[in-house]
CSV table of C-alpha atoms and ligand atoms in Angstrom, one decimal:
chain,number,residue,atom,x,y,z
A,170,MET,CA,-20.3,4.0,23.8
A,171,GLY,CA,-17.0,5.4,24.5
A,172,GLU,CA,-13.7,4.5,23.4
A,173,LEU,CA,-12.0,2.8,26.0
A,174,MET,CA,-15.0,0.7,26.4
A,175,ASN,CA,-15.2,-0.3,22.6
A,176,ALA,CA,-11.4,-1.1,23.1
A,177,VAL,CA,-11.9,-3.5,26.1
A,178,LYS,CA,-14.9,-4.9,24.8
A,179,TRP,CA,-13.0,-5.7,21.3
A,180,GLN,CA,-10.4,-7.4,23.4
A,181,ASN,CA,-12.6,-10.4,23.7
A,182,ALA,CA,-13.9,-10.5,20.0
A,183,GLN,CA,-12.8,-13.9,18.2
A,184,LYS,CA,-13.7,-12.9,15.2
A,185,LEU,CA,-13.6,-9.5,13.6
A,186,GLU,CA,-17.1,-10.0,11.7
A,187,GLU,CA,-18.6,-9.4,15.1
A,188,ILE,CA,-17.1,-6.0,15.9
A,189,LEU,CA,-16.7,-4.5,12.1
A,190,PRO,CA,-19.7,-2.5,12.1
A,191,GLU,CA,-19.0,-1.1,15.6
A,192,VAL,CA,-15.1,-0.8,14.7
A,193,TRP,CA,-15.7,0.5,11.1
A,194,LYS,CA,-18.2,3.4,13.1
A,195,GLU,CA,-15.6,3.8,15.7
A,196,LEU,CA,-12.9,4.5,12.4
A,197,ARG,CA,-15.6,7.6,10.8
A,198,VAL,CA,-15.4,9.2,13.7
A,199,LYS,CA,-11.6,8.9,14.2
A,200,VAL,CA,-11.0,9.9,10.9
A,201,ASP,CA,-13.5,13.2,11.1
A,202,ARG,CA,-10.9,13.8,13.8
A,203,MET,CA,-7.6,13.6,11.4
A,204,ILE,CA,-9.3,15.9,9.2
A,205,GLU,CA,-9.0,18.3,12.0
A,206,GLN,CA,-5.8,17.5,13.1
A,207,ILE,CA,-4.2,17.4,10.0
A,208,GLY,CA,-5.1,19.9,8.3
A,209,ASP,CA,-3.3,20.5,5.3
A,210,LYS,CA,-0.1,18.1,6.3
A,211,SER,CA,1.3,15.8,4.2
A,212,PRO,CA,1.4,13.0,7.2
A,213,HIS,CA,3.9,10.2,6.6
A,214,VAL,CA,5.1,9.2,10.0
A,215,ALA,CA,3.8,9.7,13.7
A,216,LYS,CA,6.0,9.3,16.4
A,217,GLU,CA,5.8,8.7,20.5
A,218,ASP,CA,3.9,11.7,20.5
A,219,GLY,CA,1.4,10.7,18.0
A,220,VAL,CA,1.6,14.0,16.1
A,221,TYR,CA,1.8,13.4,12.4
A,222,ASP,CA,4.9,15.0,10.3
A,223,ASP,CA,4.7,17.2,7.3
A,224,MET,CA,5.9,15.6,4.7
A,225,ARG,CA,7.2,17.2,1.5
A,226,VAL,CA,4.7,16.4,-1.5
A,227,ASP,CA,6.6,14.8,-3.7
A,228,TRP,CA,7.8,11.9,-0.9
A,229,TRP,CA,6.2,9.0,-2.2
A,230,THR,CA,3.5,8.7,0.8
A,231,SER,CA,1.7,11.4,-0.1
A,232,GLY,CA,-0.9,10.1,-1.5
A,233,PHE,CA,-2.3,7.3,1.0
A,234,TRP,CA,-4.1,10.5,3.2
A,235,PRO,CA,-6.4,11.5,0.4
A,236,GLY,CA,-6.5,8.1,-0.2
A,237,ILE,CA,-8.4,7.6,3.0
A,238,LEU,CA,-10.7,10.7,2.6
A,239,TRP,CA,-11.5,9.4,-0.9
A,240,ILE,CA,-12.6,6.2,0.5
A,241,MET,CA,-14.6,7.7,3.2
A,242,HIS,CA,-16.2,9.7,0.5
A,243,GLU,CA,-17.7,6.7,-1.1
A,244,MET,CA,-18.4,4.6,1.3
A,245,THR,CA,-20.3,7.3,3.2
A,246,GLY,CA,-21.1,10.2,0.3
A,247,LYS,CA,-20.3,12.7,2.7
A,248,GLU,CA,-18.6,15.6,1.1
A,249,HIS,CA,-16.6,16.9,3.6
A,250,TYR,CA,-14.2,14.0,2.8
A,251,LYS,CA,-14.5,14.8,-0.7
A,252,GLU,CA,-13.6,18.5,0.1
A,253,ALA,CA,-10.8,17.4,2.0
A,254,ALA,CA,-9.2,14.9,-0.8
A,255,TRP,CA,-10.2,17.6,-3.6
A,256,GLU,CA,-6.8,19.7,-4.0
A,257,TRP,CA,-3.9,16.6,-3.8
A,258,ASP,CA,-3.7,16.0,-6.9
A,259,GLY,CA,-3.2,19.6,-8.1
A,260,LYS,CA,-0.6,19.9,-5.4
A,261,PHE,CA,1.4,17.4,-7.2
A,262,GLU,CA,1.3,18.7,-10.2
A,263,GLN,CA,2.5,21.9,-9.4
A,264,LYS,CA,5.3,20.1,-7.9
A,265,SER,CA,6.0,18.4,-11.0
A,266,ILE,CA,6.7,21.5,-12.9
A,267,ILE,CA,9.3,22.6,-10.8
A,268,ASP,CA,12.4,20.9,-9.3
A,269,ASN,CA,10.8,17.4,-7.6
A,270,ASN,CA,12.0,13.9,-6.8
A,271,PHE,CA,9.2,11.9,-8.3
A,272,HIS,CA,9.7,8.5,-9.3
A,273,HIS,CA,8.3,5.2,-9.9
A,274,ASP,CA,6.3,5.9,-7.2
A,275,VAL,CA,4.3,8.1,-8.8
A,276,GLY,CA,1.9,5.4,-8.9
A,277,PHE,CA,1.3,5.5,-5.4
A,278,GLN,CA,0.7,8.9,-5.3
A,279,TYR,CA,-1.8,9.7,-8.3
A,280,LEU,CA,-4.0,6.9,-8.0
A,281,PRO,CA,-5.6,7.6,-4.4
A,282,THR,CA,-5.9,11.2,-6.0
A,283,ALA,CA,-5.8,11.9,-9.5
A,284,VAL,CA,-7.4,8.5,-11.1
A,285,ILE,CA,-9.7,7.7,-7.9
A,286,LYS,CA,-10.6,11.8,-8.4
A,287,HIS,CA,-11.5,11.3,-11.9
A,288,LYS,CA,-13.2,7.9,-11.1
A,289,LEU,CA,-15.4,9.3,-8.8
A,290,THR,CA,-16.5,12.8,-10.2
A,291,GLY,CA,-15.5,12.5,-13.3
A,292,ASP,CA,-13.3,15.8,-13.1
A,293,LYS,CA,-11.0,16.1,-16.5
A,294,ASP,CA,-8.0,17.5,-14.6
A,295,GLY,CA,-7.6,14.4,-12.5
A,296,LEU,CA,-7.9,12.4,-15.7
A,297,ARG,CA,-5.1,15.0,-17.4
A,298,ARG,CA,-3.1,14.6,-14.2
A,299,GLY,CA,-3.3,11.0,-13.5
A,300,LEU,CA,-2.3,10.2,-17.5
A,301,GLN,CA,0.8,12.3,-17.0
A,302,ALA,CA,1.7,10.0,-14.5
A,303,ALA,CA,1.2,7.3,-16.1
A,304,ASN,CA,3.1,8.4,-18.8
A,305,PHE,CA,6.1,9.6,-16.7
A,306,LEU,CA,6.2,5.8,-15.2
A,307,ALA,CA,6.2,4.3,-18.7
A,308,GLY,CA,9.2,6.5,-19.6
A,309,ARG,CA,11.4,5.0,-16.8
A,310,PHE,CA,11.2,1.3,-18.4
A,311,ASN,CA,14.4,-0.1,-19.4
A,312,ILE,CA,13.7,-2.0,-22.5
A,313,ALA,CA,17.1,-4.5,-22.4
A,314,GLY,CA,16.1,-5.6,-18.3
A,315,ASN,CA,12.4,-5.5,-18.5
A,316,PHE,CA,12.1,-3.6,-15.4
A,317,ILE,CA,11.1,0.1,-14.1
A,318,ARG,CA,13.6,2.3,-12.7
A,319,ALA,CA,13.0,2.5,-9.4
A,320,TRP,CA,14.6,5.6,-8.0
A,321,ASN,CA,16.6,9.0,-9.9
A,322,GLN,CA,19.3,9.1,-7.5
A,323,GLU,CA,20.6,5.5,-7.3
A,324,LYS,CA,22.0,3.6,-9.9
A,325,LEU,CA,20.3,3.6,-13.2
A,326,GLY,CA,19.6,-0.4,-13.0
A,327,TRP,CA,17.7,-0.7,-9.9
A,328,SER,CA,14.4,-2.2,-9.7
A,329,ILE,CA,12.5,-2.5,-6.5
A,330,VAL,CA,9.4,-4.9,-5.6
A,331,ASP,CA,7.9,-1.6,-4.2
A,332,SER,CA,7.1,-1.2,-7.9
A,333,THR,CA,4.4,-3.5,-8.1
A,334,MET,CA,1.9,-1.8,-6.8
A,335,ASN,CA,2.3,0.9,-9.1
A,336,LEU,CA,1.5,-1.1,-12.0
A,337,SER,CA,-2.5,-0.4,-11.7
A,338,ILE,CA,-2.1,3.3,-13.0
A,339,LEU,CA,-0.3,1.6,-16.2
A,340,PHE,CA,-3.4,-0.8,-16.6
A,341,TRP,CA,-5.5,2.3,-16.1
A,342,ALA,CA,-4.0,4.3,-18.8
A,343,ALA,CA,-4.7,1.5,-21.4
A,344,GLU,CA,-7.6,1.2,-20.7
A,345,MET,CA,-8.3,5.5,-20.6
A,346,THR,CA,-6.4,5.8,-23.7
A,347,GLY,CA,-6.6,2.1,-25.6
A,348,ASP,CA,-3.1,2.5,-25.9
A,349,PRO,CA,-1.7,-1.2,-25.2
A,350,ARG,CA,1.6,0.1,-24.4
A,351,PHE,CA,0.9,0.9,-20.8
A,352,GLU,CA,-0.4,-2.8,-20.3
A,353,HIS,CA,3.2,-4.2,-22.4
A,354,ILE,CA,5.1,-2.0,-19.8
A,355,GLY,CA,2.8,-3.2,-16.8
A,356,ARG,CA,2.8,-7.0,-18.0
A,357,ALA,CA,6.8,-6.3,-18.5
A,358,GLN,CA,7.5,-5.2,-15.4
A,359,ALA,CA,5.3,-7.8,-13.5
A,360,ASP,CA,6.6,-10.8,-15.5
A,361,THR,CA,10.4,-9.4,-14.1
A,362,VAL,CA,8.7,-9.4,-10.6
A,363,VAL,CA,7.9,-13.1,-11.1
A,364,GLN,CA,10.4,-14.1,-12.5
A,365,LYS,CA,13.3,-12.1,-10.9
A,366,PHE,CA,12.1,-10.9,-7.8
A,367,ILE,CA,10.1,-14.0,-6.3
A,368,ARG,CA,12.2,-16.6,-5.0
A,369,GLU,CA,11.5,-20.3,-5.5
A,370,ASP,CA,9.7,-20.9,-2.1
A,371,GLY,CA,7.9,-17.0,-2.2
A,372,SER,CA,10.3,-14.9,-0.3
A,373,VAL,CA,10.7,-11.7,-2.2
A,374,ASN,CA,13.8,-9.7,-3.1
A,375,HIS,CA,13.5,-6.1,-2.0
A,376,ILE,CA,16.2,-4.3,-5.0
A,377,LEU,CA,17.4,-6.2,-7.7
A,378,SER,CA,20.1,-4.4,-9.5
A,379,PHE,CA,20.4,-5.3,-13.1
A,380,ASP,CA,23.2,-3.5,-15.9
A,381,PRO,CA,21.1,-0.6,-17.6
A,382,LYS,CA,23.2,-1.3,-20.9
A,383,THR,CA,22.8,-5.1,-20.9
A,384,GLY,CA,19.2,-6.0,-18.9
A,385,GLU,CA,21.6,-8.3,-17.5
A,386,LEU,CA,20.9,-9.1,-13.4
A,387,ILE,CA,23.7,-8.3,-11.7
A,388,GLU,CA,22.3,-9.2,-7.9
A,389,SER,CA,20.5,-9.0,-5.0
A,390,LEU,CA,20.4,-5.6,-2.9
A,391,GLY,CA,19.0,-5.8,1.1
A,392,GLY,CA,17.6,-2.6,0.6
A,393,GLN,CA,14.8,-2.0,3.2
A,394,GLY,CA,15.5,-5.7,4.3
A,395,ALA,CA,17.9,-7.8,6.3
A,396,GLY,CA,20.1,-8.3,4.0
A,397,PRO,CA,20.1,-9.6,0.3
A,398,GLN,CA,18.5,-12.9,0.7
A,399,SER,CA,16.3,-11.8,3.8
A,400,ALA,CA,12.5,-11.9,3.7
A,401,TRP,CA,11.6,-8.2,4.2
A,402,SER,CA,7.7,-8.4,5.2
A,403,ARG,CA,6.4,-5.2,3.3
A,404,GLY,CA,8.3,-5.9,-0.3
A,405,ALA,CA,6.0,-9.3,0.1
A,406,ALA,CA,3.3,-7.3,0.8
A,407,TRP,CA,3.8,-4.9,-2.0
A,408,ALA,CA,4.3,-8.0,-4.2
A,409,LEU,CA,1.1,-10.0,-3.0
A,410,HIS,CA,-1.4,-6.9,-3.0
A,411,GLY,CA,0.0,-6.1,-6.6
A,412,LEU,CA,0.3,-8.7,-8.3
A,413,VAL,CA,-3.2,-9.6,-7.5
A,414,ASN,CA,-3.9,-5.9,-8.5
A,415,VAL,CA,-2.4,-7.2,-12.5
A,416,TYR,CA,-4.6,-10.1,-12.3
A,417,ARG,CA,-7.5,-7.9,-11.8
A,418,PHE,CA,-6.6,-6.2,-14.6
A,419,THR,CA,-5.2,-9.0,-17.3
A,420,GLU,CA,-7.4,-11.8,-16.0
A,421,ASP,CA,-3.8,-13.8,-16.4
A,422,THR,CA,-3.5,-16.7,-13.8
A,423,GLN,CA,0.1,-16.9,-13.5
A,424,TYR,CA,-0.1,-13.4,-11.8
A,425,LEU,CA,-2.5,-14.8,-9.3
A,426,LYS,CA,-1.1,-17.9,-8.7
A,427,ALA,CA,2.4,-15.7,-8.3
A,428,ALA,CA,0.2,-14.0,-5.5
A,429,GLN,CA,-0.5,-17.3,-3.9
A,430,ARG,CA,2.8,-18.4,-3.7
A,431,VAL,CA,4.1,-14.8,-2.1
A,432,ALA,CA,0.7,-15.0,0.4
A,433,ASN,CA,1.4,-18.7,1.4
A,434,TYR,CA,5.5,-17.7,2.4
A,435,PHE,CA,3.9,-14.7,4.3
A,436,LEU,CA,1.3,-16.3,6.2
A,437,ALA,CA,3.9,-19.1,7.3
A,438,CYS,CA,6.3,-16.9,8.6
A,439,LEU,CA,3.5,-14.4,11.1
A,440,PRO,CA,4.0,-14.8,14.5
A,441,GLU,CA,0.7,-15.9,17.3
A,442,ASP,CA,-0.5,-12.5,16.8
A,443,TYR,CA,-0.7,-12.4,13.0
A,444,VAL,CA,1.3,-9.4,13.1
A,445,ALA,CA,4.1,-9.6,10.9
A,446,HIS,CA,7.4,-8.5,11.9
A,447,TRP,CA,9.2,-6.3,9.8
A,448,ASP,CA,12.0,-9.4,7.8
A,449,PHE,CA,10.8,-12.7,8.6
A,450,ARG,CA,14.3,-13.6,8.6
A,451,ALA,CA,15.8,-10.6,10.5
A,452,ASP,CA,17.0,-13.6,13.0
A,453,ALA,CA,16.3,-16.8,14.0
A,454,SER,CA,13.4,-16.3,16.8
A,455,LEU,CA,12.8,-12.9,15.8
A,456,ASP,CA,11.5,-12.8,19.3
A,457,ASN,CA,13.1,-9.1,19.4
A,458,GLU,CA,12.4,-7.7,16.3
A,459,PRO,CA,9.7,-5.2,15.6
A,460,ARG,CA,6.6,-5.8,13.9
A,461,ASP,CA,5.4,-4.3,10.9
A,462,THR,CA,2.1,-3.0,11.2
A,463,SER,CA,1.7,-1.4,7.7
A,464,ALA,CA,3.0,-5.1,5.9
A,465,ALA,CA,0.0,-6.8,8.1
A,466,SER,CA,-2.3,-3.9,6.2
A,467,CYS,CA,-1.1,-4.2,3.1
A,468,ALA,CA,-1.3,-8.4,3.0
A,469,ALA,CA,-4.4,-8.5,4.5
A,470,SER,CA,-6.0,-6.2,1.5
A,471,GLY,CA,-4.6,-7.9,-1.1
A,472,LEU,CA,-5.7,-11.4,0.9
A,473,ILE,CA,-9.1,-10.3,0.6
A,474,ASP,CA,-9.1,-9.7,-3.4
A,475,LEU,CA,-6.9,-12.8,-3.3
A,476,ALA,CA,-9.7,-15.3,-2.0
A,477,ALA,CA,-12.1,-13.6,-4.0
A,478,PHE,CA,-10.2,-14.3,-7.5
A,479,LEU,CA,-10.1,-18.3,-6.3
A,480,PRO,CA,-12.5,-20.9,-6.2
A,481,PRO,CA,-14.4,-20.6,-2.8
A,482,ILE,CA,-12.8,-23.5,-1.1
A,483,GLU,CA,-9.3,-22.4,-2.0
A,484,GLY,CA,-9.7,-18.5,-1.4
A,485,ALA,CA,-11.5,-18.9,2.3
A,486,MET,CA,-8.2,-19.9,3.9
A,487,TYR,CA,-6.7,-16.7,2.6
A,488,LEU,CA,-9.9,-14.5,3.7
A,489,ARG,CA,-9.6,-16.0,6.9
A,490,ALA,CA,-6.2,-15.2,7.4
A,491,ALA,CA,-7.0,-11.2,6.3
A,492,GLU,CA,-10.1,-11.2,8.9
A,493,ARG,CA,-7.3,-12.9,11.8
A,494,MET,CA,-4.9,-10.4,10.7
A,495,LEU,CA,-7.4,-7.3,10.8
A,496,LEU,CA,-8.6,-8.6,13.9
A,497,SER,CA,-5.4,-8.4,15.6
A,498,LEU,CA,-4.6,-4.9,14.5
A,499,THR,CA,-8.2,-3.4,15.4
A,500,VAL,CA,-7.4,-5.0,18.9
A,501,ASN,CA,-3.5,-5.1,19.8
A,502,TYR,CA,-2.0,-2.4,17.6
A,503,GLY,CA,-5.1,0.5,17.2
A,504,THR,CA,-5.3,4.1,18.7
A,505,TRP,CA,-9.0,4.0,19.8
A,506,ASP,CA,-8.3,4.9,23.3
A,507,LYS,CA,-6.2,7.9,22.3
A,508,PRO,CA,-8.0,10.5,20.6
A,509,GLU,CA,-5.0,12.7,20.3
A,510,ASN,CA,-3.1,10.2,18.8
A,511,GLN,CA,-3.6,11.0,15.2
A,512,ALA,CA,-2.8,7.9,13.2
A,513,ILE,CA,-4.7,4.7,13.3
A,514,LEU,CA,-2.6,1.9,13.7
A,515,LEU,CA,0.9,1.3,16.0
A,516,GLU,CA,4.3,-0.4,15.9
A,517,GLY,CA,5.1,0.2,12.1
A,518,THR,CA,8.5,0.0,11.0
A,519,GLY,CA,9.8,2.2,8.2
A,520,ASN,CA,13.5,1.9,7.5
A,521,LYS,CA,15.1,-0.3,10.0
A,522,PRO,CA,18.2,-1.3,8.7
A,523,ALA,CA,18.7,2.4,8.5
A,524,ASN,CA,17.6,2.9,12.0
A,525,SER,CA,15.0,5.0,10.6
A,526,ASN,CA,11.3,4.9,11.9
A,527,VAL,CA,10.7,2.2,13.3
A,528,ASN,CA,7.8,1.6,15.9
A,529,VAL,CA,5.8,4.4,14.7
A,530,SER,CA,2.6,5.4,12.6
A,531,LEU,CA,3.1,5.0,9.4
A,532,ILE,CA,0.4,6.9,6.7
A,533,TYR,CA,0.6,4.1,4.6
A,534,GLY,CA,-0.3,0.8,7.3
A,535,ASP,CA,-3.2,3.5,8.1
A,536,TYR,CA,-4.3,3.8,4.2
A,537,TYR,CA,-4.4,0.1,3.9
A,538,TYR,CA,-5.9,-0.9,7.0
A,539,VAL,CA,-9.3,1.5,5.8
A,540,GLU,CA,-9.0,-0.6,2.3
A,541,ALA,CA,-9.0,-3.7,3.6
A,542,LEU,CA,-11.8,-2.9,6.6
A,543,ALA,CA,-13.6,-0.9,3.1
A,544,LYS,CA,-13.8,-4.1,0.9
A,545,LEU,CA,-14.9,-6.2,4.2
A,546,GLN,CA,-17.7,-3.5,4.1
A,547,GLY,CA,-18.7,-4.0,0.9
A,548,TRP,CA,-16.5,-1.4,-1.2
A,549,LYS,CA,-16.5,-2.5,-4.3
A,550,GLN,CA,-14.4,0.4,-6.2
A,551,ARG,CA,-10.5,0.1,-5.9
A,552,ILE,CA,-7.6,2.6,-5.9
A,553,PHE,CA,-4.8,0.3,-6.8
B,94,LIG,N1,7.9,2.3,-0.9
B,94,LIG,C1,9.0,2.3,0.0
B,94,LIG,C2,8.8,1.8,1.0
B,94,LIG,O1,7.9,0.8,1.4
B,94,LIG,O2,9.1,2.0,2.7
């Protein structure tokens, strides 16, 4: 069946489960083609021409393409995915011994490369590199303020909600080494997210600025959201998925409850097609605001695990919502009828306030879409 026919056929689907096996088949074809198209590039953004750029390997997004390949390898048993993914953690290690800009996002980079490589193959280089990244992340902890320092160049006291997704590497390192310090730091940052980043109504701050000496909270900053009090949707997705991950490691229900609060706000803000705008408070109507398909795919993937950890009667709503979001992403935002397009999803928003990468394809949007569909297809492994 041709891709265009599939896309047209999928337009009439009422439920994701009706088309999921067919979409998954099409996705494999797509990823095989991406291997040829992407080659050695480190993809980050594809604009109107559908051609992925080649970002520097220390950029925070460089783990997502190999992450897609490792998922495909585990789901299919096919060696060519593993071969295409194999070198990535070695590239990071090379970069880490020379001038670089690695920061708190080593979780985003090493979890879908070194750590999953070690889990799936027992590779000792992957283990060493993953533990080095965990040590590096732990070393960014500010004990006075109970937060992990985010970036390098900006203020010493900045912590950002995106960090929630990086915590899995600390919990993994605690398990691998038996050293509980990693878990202490992971929990401390997660506690800061629960107590300070998530607002009463379940919306989420992007950046909090602390006094790096005293640890006192100074202010909320708009960051990639529309303003300090706005509700950046990808930030909410990072908190939602990230706190579900923390629950998976700790089994401490406060993290699951917090993820649920973020999920409830996120779902209440969705437009008719179930794909989030870039900021739920960008303006009152949101009519002319762009979508962010990466927020949608990341949130959907987190919702699938949230649903599974809750009692079935409570979790069912979150699973239904995730399936609706993924159906809409598939039918309305996919590139199935554009074989020359190197991405999977359209209409991501990178950084709207900076007018950077608006209405583009984003490799992390593609990654979380693949991750979510793999979960629905029975994938039991977890990368984050
Ligand atoms: N972690 C950066 C972003 O979500 O754009």
